[in-house]
Every structure is written in C-alpha cells, then in structure tokens.
Coordinates of C-alpha atoms and ligand atoms in Angstrom, one line a residue:
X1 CA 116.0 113.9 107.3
X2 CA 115.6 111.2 104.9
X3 CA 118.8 109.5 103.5
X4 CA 118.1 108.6 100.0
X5 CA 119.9 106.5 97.8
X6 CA 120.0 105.4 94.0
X7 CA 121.3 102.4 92.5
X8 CA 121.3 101.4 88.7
X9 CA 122.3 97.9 87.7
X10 CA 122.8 96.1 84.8
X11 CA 119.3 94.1 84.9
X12 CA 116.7 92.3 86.5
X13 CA 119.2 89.1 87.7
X14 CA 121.8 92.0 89.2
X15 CA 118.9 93.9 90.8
X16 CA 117.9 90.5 92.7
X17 CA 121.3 90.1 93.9
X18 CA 122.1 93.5 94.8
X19 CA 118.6 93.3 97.1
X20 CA 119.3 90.1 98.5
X21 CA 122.8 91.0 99.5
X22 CA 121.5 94.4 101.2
X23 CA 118.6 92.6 103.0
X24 CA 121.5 90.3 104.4
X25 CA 123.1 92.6 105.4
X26 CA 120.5 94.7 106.8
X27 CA 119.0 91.5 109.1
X28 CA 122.2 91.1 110.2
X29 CA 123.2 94.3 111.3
X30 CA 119.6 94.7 113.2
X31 CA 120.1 91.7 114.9
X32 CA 123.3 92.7 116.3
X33 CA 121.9 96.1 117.3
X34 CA 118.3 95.3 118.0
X35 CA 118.1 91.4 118.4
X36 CA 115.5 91.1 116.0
X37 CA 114.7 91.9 112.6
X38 CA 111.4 92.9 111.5
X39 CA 110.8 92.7 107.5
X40 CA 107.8 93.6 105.9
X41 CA 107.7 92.0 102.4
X42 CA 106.3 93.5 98.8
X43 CA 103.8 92.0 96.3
X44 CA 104.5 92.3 92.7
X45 CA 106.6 90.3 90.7
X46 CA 109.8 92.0 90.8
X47 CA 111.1 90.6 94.4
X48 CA 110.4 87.1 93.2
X49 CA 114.1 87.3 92.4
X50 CA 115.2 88.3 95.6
X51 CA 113.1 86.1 97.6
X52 CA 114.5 82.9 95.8
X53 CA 117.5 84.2 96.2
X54 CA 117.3 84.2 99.8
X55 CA 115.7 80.7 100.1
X56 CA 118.5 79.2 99.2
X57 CA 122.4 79.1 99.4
X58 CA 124.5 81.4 100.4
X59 CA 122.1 83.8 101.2
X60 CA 119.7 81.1 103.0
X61 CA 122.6 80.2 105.4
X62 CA 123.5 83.8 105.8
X63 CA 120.2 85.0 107.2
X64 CA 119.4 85.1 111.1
X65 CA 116.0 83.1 110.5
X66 CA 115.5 82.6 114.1
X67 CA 115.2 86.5 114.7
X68 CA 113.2 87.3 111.8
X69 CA 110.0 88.1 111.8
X70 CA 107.8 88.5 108.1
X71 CA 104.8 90.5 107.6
X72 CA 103.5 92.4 104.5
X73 CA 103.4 95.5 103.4
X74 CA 100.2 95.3 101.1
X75 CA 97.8 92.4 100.3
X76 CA 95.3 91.8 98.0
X77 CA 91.2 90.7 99.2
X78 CA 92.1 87.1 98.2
X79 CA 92.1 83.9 99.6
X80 CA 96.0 83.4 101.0
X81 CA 96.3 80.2 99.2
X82 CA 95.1 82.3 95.7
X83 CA 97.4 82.2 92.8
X84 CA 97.1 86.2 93.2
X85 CA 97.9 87.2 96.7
X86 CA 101.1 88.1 97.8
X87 CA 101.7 85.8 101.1
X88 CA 101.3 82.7 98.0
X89 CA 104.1 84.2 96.5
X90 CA 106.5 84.9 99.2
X91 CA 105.4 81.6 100.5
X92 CA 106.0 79.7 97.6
X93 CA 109.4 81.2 96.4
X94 CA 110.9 81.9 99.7
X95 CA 109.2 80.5 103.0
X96 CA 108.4 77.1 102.2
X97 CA 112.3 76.9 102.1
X98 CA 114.2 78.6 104.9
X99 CA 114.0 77.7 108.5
X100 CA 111.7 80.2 109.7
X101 CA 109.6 79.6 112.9
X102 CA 106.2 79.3 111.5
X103 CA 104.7 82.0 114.4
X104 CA 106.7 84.7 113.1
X105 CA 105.2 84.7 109.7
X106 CA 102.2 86.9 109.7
X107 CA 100.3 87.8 106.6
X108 CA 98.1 90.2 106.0
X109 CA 94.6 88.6 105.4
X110 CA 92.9 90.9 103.8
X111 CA 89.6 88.6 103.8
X112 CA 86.1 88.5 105.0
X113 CA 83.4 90.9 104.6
X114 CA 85.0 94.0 106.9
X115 CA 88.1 94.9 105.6
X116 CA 88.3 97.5 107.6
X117 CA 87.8 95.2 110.8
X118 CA 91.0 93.2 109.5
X119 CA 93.1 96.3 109.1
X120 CA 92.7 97.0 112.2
X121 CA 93.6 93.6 113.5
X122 CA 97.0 93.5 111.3
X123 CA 97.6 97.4 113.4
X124 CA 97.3 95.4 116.6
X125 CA 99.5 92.8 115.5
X126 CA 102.5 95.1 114.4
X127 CA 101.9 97.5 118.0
X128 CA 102.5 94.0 119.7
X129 CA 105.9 92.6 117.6
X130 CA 107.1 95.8 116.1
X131 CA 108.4 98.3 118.7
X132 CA 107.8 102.4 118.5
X133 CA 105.2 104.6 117.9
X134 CA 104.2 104.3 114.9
X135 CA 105.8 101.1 114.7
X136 CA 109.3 100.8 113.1
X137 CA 110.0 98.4 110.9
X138 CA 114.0 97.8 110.4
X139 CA 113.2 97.1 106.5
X140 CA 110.4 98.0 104.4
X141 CA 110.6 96.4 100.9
X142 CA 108.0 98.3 98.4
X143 CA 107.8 98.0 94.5
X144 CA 106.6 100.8 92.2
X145 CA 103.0 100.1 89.8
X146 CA 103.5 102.3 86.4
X147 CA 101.2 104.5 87.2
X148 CA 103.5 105.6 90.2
X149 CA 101.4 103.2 92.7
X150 CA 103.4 101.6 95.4
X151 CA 102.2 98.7 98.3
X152 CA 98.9 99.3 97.6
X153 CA 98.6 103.3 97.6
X154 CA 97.1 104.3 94.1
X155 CA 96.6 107.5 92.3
X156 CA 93.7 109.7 94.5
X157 CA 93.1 106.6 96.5
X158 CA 91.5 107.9 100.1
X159 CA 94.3 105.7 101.3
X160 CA 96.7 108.6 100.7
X161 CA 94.9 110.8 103.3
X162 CA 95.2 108.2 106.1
X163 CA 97.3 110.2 108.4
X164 CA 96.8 108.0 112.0
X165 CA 96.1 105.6 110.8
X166 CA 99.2 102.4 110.3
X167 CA 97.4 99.7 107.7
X168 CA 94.0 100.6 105.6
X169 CA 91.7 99.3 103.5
X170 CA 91.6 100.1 100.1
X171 CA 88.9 100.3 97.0
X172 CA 88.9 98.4 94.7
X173 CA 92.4 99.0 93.0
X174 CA 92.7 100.3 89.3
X175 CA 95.3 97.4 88.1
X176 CA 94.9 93.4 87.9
X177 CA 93.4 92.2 90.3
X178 CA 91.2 94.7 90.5
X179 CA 89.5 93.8 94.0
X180 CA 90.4 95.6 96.8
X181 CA 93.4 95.9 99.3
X182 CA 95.7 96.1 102.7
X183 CA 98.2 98.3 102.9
X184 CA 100.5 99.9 104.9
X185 CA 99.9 103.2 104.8
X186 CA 102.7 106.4 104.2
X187 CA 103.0 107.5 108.2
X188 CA 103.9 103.8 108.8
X189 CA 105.9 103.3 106.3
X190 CA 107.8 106.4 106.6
X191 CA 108.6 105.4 110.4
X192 CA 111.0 102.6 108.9
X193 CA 115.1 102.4 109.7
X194 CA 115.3 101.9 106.4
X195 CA 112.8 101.4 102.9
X196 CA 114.1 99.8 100.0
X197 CA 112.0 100.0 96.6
X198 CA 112.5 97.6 94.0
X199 CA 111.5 98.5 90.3
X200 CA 112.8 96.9 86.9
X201 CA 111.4 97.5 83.2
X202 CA 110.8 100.2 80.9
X203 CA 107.5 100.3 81.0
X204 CA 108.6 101.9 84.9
X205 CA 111.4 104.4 83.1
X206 CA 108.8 107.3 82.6
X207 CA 107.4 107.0 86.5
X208 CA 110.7 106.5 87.8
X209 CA 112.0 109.8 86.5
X210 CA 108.7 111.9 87.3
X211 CA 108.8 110.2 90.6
X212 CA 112.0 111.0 91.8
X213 CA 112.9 113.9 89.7
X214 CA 109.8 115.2 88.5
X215 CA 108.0 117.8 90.7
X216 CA 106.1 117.0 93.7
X217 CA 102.7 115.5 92.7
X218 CA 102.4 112.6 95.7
X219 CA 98.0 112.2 94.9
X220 CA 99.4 111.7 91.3
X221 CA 102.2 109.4 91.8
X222 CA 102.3 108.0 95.1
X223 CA 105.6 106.7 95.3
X224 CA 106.3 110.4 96.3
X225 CA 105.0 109.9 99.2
X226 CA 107.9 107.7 100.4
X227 CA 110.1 109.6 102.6
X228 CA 111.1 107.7 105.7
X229 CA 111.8 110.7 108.5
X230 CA 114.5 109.1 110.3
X231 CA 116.1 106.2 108.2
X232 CA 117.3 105.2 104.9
X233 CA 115.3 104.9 101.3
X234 CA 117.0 103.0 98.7
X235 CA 115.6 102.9 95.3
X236 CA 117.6 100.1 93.4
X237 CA 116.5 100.1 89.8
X238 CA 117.5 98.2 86.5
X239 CA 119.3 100.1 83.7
X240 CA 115.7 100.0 81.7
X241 CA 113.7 101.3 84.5
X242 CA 116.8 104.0 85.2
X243 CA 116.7 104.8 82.0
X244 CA 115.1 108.4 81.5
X245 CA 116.8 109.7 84.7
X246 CA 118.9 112.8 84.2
X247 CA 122.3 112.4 85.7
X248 CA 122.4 111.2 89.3
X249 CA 124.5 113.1 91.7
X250 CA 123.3 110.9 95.0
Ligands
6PG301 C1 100.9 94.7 94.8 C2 102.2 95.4 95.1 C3 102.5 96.5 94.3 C4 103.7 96.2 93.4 C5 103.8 97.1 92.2 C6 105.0 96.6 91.3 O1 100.3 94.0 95.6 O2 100.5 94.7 93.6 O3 102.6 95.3 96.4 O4 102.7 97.7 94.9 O5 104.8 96.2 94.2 O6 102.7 97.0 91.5 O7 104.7 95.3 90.9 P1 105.6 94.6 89.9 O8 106.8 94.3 90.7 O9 104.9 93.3 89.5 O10 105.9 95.5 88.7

C-alpha cells in the first residue's frame, strides 16, 4: 500500500530546504540499512534549489557521497552538454561541486538515431547497480508539468502503456523542448522505497488539486499514475501550487 504524504510550505526557498533536508536524510538512512544509496534525479527547474543546496554546506558535508550513486529519471534527445538537458543542469548546479566518484554518475543519453536502442541500454545499466526486480530505487525525485505531465510521461503518450518495460522512449513531447525523450516509466518508478515529487507555482495549483484530489484520470494527467506499491510518495508543494487543495487530512 502506498504511504502518501503532503507537505505545503511557505515558498519556493522553504520547498528547497525541506527537499534537501529529506534527501539527507533519506541517503543516510539507506546507507545505514542498505550501504548504498541509489538517487534518480528530475529535470525541470524546480529542483535547481535543492540541488544547490546540496552542493554545498551543510548539506554537502552531510551527504554519504561515496555511496551515492546518480542517475535520471527522464532526459531530453539533447546533447548532455546542451543548455536544455537535464544531466547539464544537475551537473552544473550540483555535481561539479560535491565529491562524487565520477563512475557513479550515470545519465541518461537519450542521443543517437535509436532511441529506443539507448533505452534499453540505460535498463541494463539500472539491472546491474540497482538491486530488485524491477529495480528499486531508494529515492525517486519527479516534478509535475501543468498539464499533469511528470519525468517525461505526457498526456496519451504510448509511454503510459509501457507495462514491462523500466525506461522508454518517448515522441516528441508537447512542451519546450519539444524533441523527444527518456524516461523512467510508471512500473519502475512505482517499485521505489520512496518517490518524492517536487512542484511550486500557481500555474501548477489547478493540476495539483485534480491530480491528487480530482478523480482518477491517469492518460489525462499522468502524475496519477504515481503510486509506489511498497514505499513512500511525498508530494512537497509551495503554498501557490497547494493553493486550490481542499483541506488535507494526510
Ligand atoms: C523534464 C522533467 C519534467 C519536469 C516538469 C516540471 O524533463 O521536463 O523531468 O517532468 O519535472 O515538467 O518542470 P518544472 O520544475 O520546470 O516546472
């Protein structure tokens, strides 16, 4: 049964730290029970926050780096090094800066002419480093799109129907940049120990309410579709984005 959770803070700057102080805390404990923490990371803008946050002090000198290892829980058909793709991001606002063995970084290069081909490579890579079947990550990190998208599952995308399958390819996706995508799709997701979704804004108040109070429409607004079987899902939000959400009882 999935455990979810809801919490509403002030605004963008408290989401950040309330994140970064549950990824903490999260590595940690893995590590202690696990000896290793396996983290895939979100595109988007909103984790920016979080991942500075974590590059630097205290949170930098809090984190078991050496156990760590980073992969990506949807990318975009980009070059890495593009000003667009989501390893440039995380790269440039939290891996250039922490003291993480370069082997366990691995992005999701979603280039070349097969995309499929490369999907399937990233699945080999996570059935070698991640143990279970499917997979299990100890920490998910997702944001939500306003159309209800999240990682790179979109409204009536075929990526939504991929049932066996761990990490697809995508067409080309409705929002900027509109090329297509990797992503992790629901069944691996869902075998996480715990899934934390990040969303801030107004412009997400209207999706966050039909997403998790609205009535069950997962082809319409993905995010639905997020239901880890046997962990934890946390949806921290910002006041704006909590906004239009009836009174919470969880
Ligand atoms: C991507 C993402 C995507 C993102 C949401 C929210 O590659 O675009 O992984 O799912 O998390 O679109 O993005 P923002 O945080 O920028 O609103």
């Amino acid at each position: 049964m999935t455990h979810r959770h809801i919490l509403v803070v002030d605004d963008p700057e408290a989401l950040a730290e309330a994140a970064t102080r549950y990824i903490v805390a999260r590595a940690r404990q893995a590590v202690a029970a696990r000896g290793s923490f396996a983290l895939a990371l979100a595109g988007g803008s909103t984790p920016r926050g979080v991942y500075r946050r974590l590059a630097h002090a205290p949170w930098r000198d809090a984190m078991p780096w050496a156990q760590t290892l980073i992969f990506w829980s949807d990318e975009r058909a980009l070059p890495l090094d593009s000003t667009d793709s989501n390893y440039r991001m995380a790269r440039e606002a939290l891996l250039d800066h922490v003291p993480l063995p370069p082997e366990q970084i691995h992005p999701l290069a979603a280039q070349g002419d097969d995309l499929d081909q490369a999907a399937a490579r990233y699945e080999a890579v996570l059935r070698r480093l991640v143990p279970g079947e499917p997979p299990r990550f100890d920490l998910i990190l997702l944001g939500m799109g306003p159309d209800g998208h999240t990682a790179s599952l979109f409204p009536h995308s075929p990526a939504l129907d991929a049932t066996t399958r761990l990490v697809v390819a995508t067409p080309e996706a409705p929002l900027p940049p509109q090329v297509r995508r990797l992503t992790f799709t629901s069944r691996l997701i869902n075998a996480a120990v715990e899934v934390l979704v990040l969303v801030a804004g107004a412009d997400k108040a209207a999706p966050v309410r039909e997403v998790l109070q609205g009535p069950r429409r997962p082809h319409e607004l993905p995010a639905q579709l997020i239901d880890p079987q046997a962990g934890d899902l946390w949806w921290m939000l910002d006041r704006a984005a909590a906004s239009q959400l009836s009174t919470l009882h969880e």
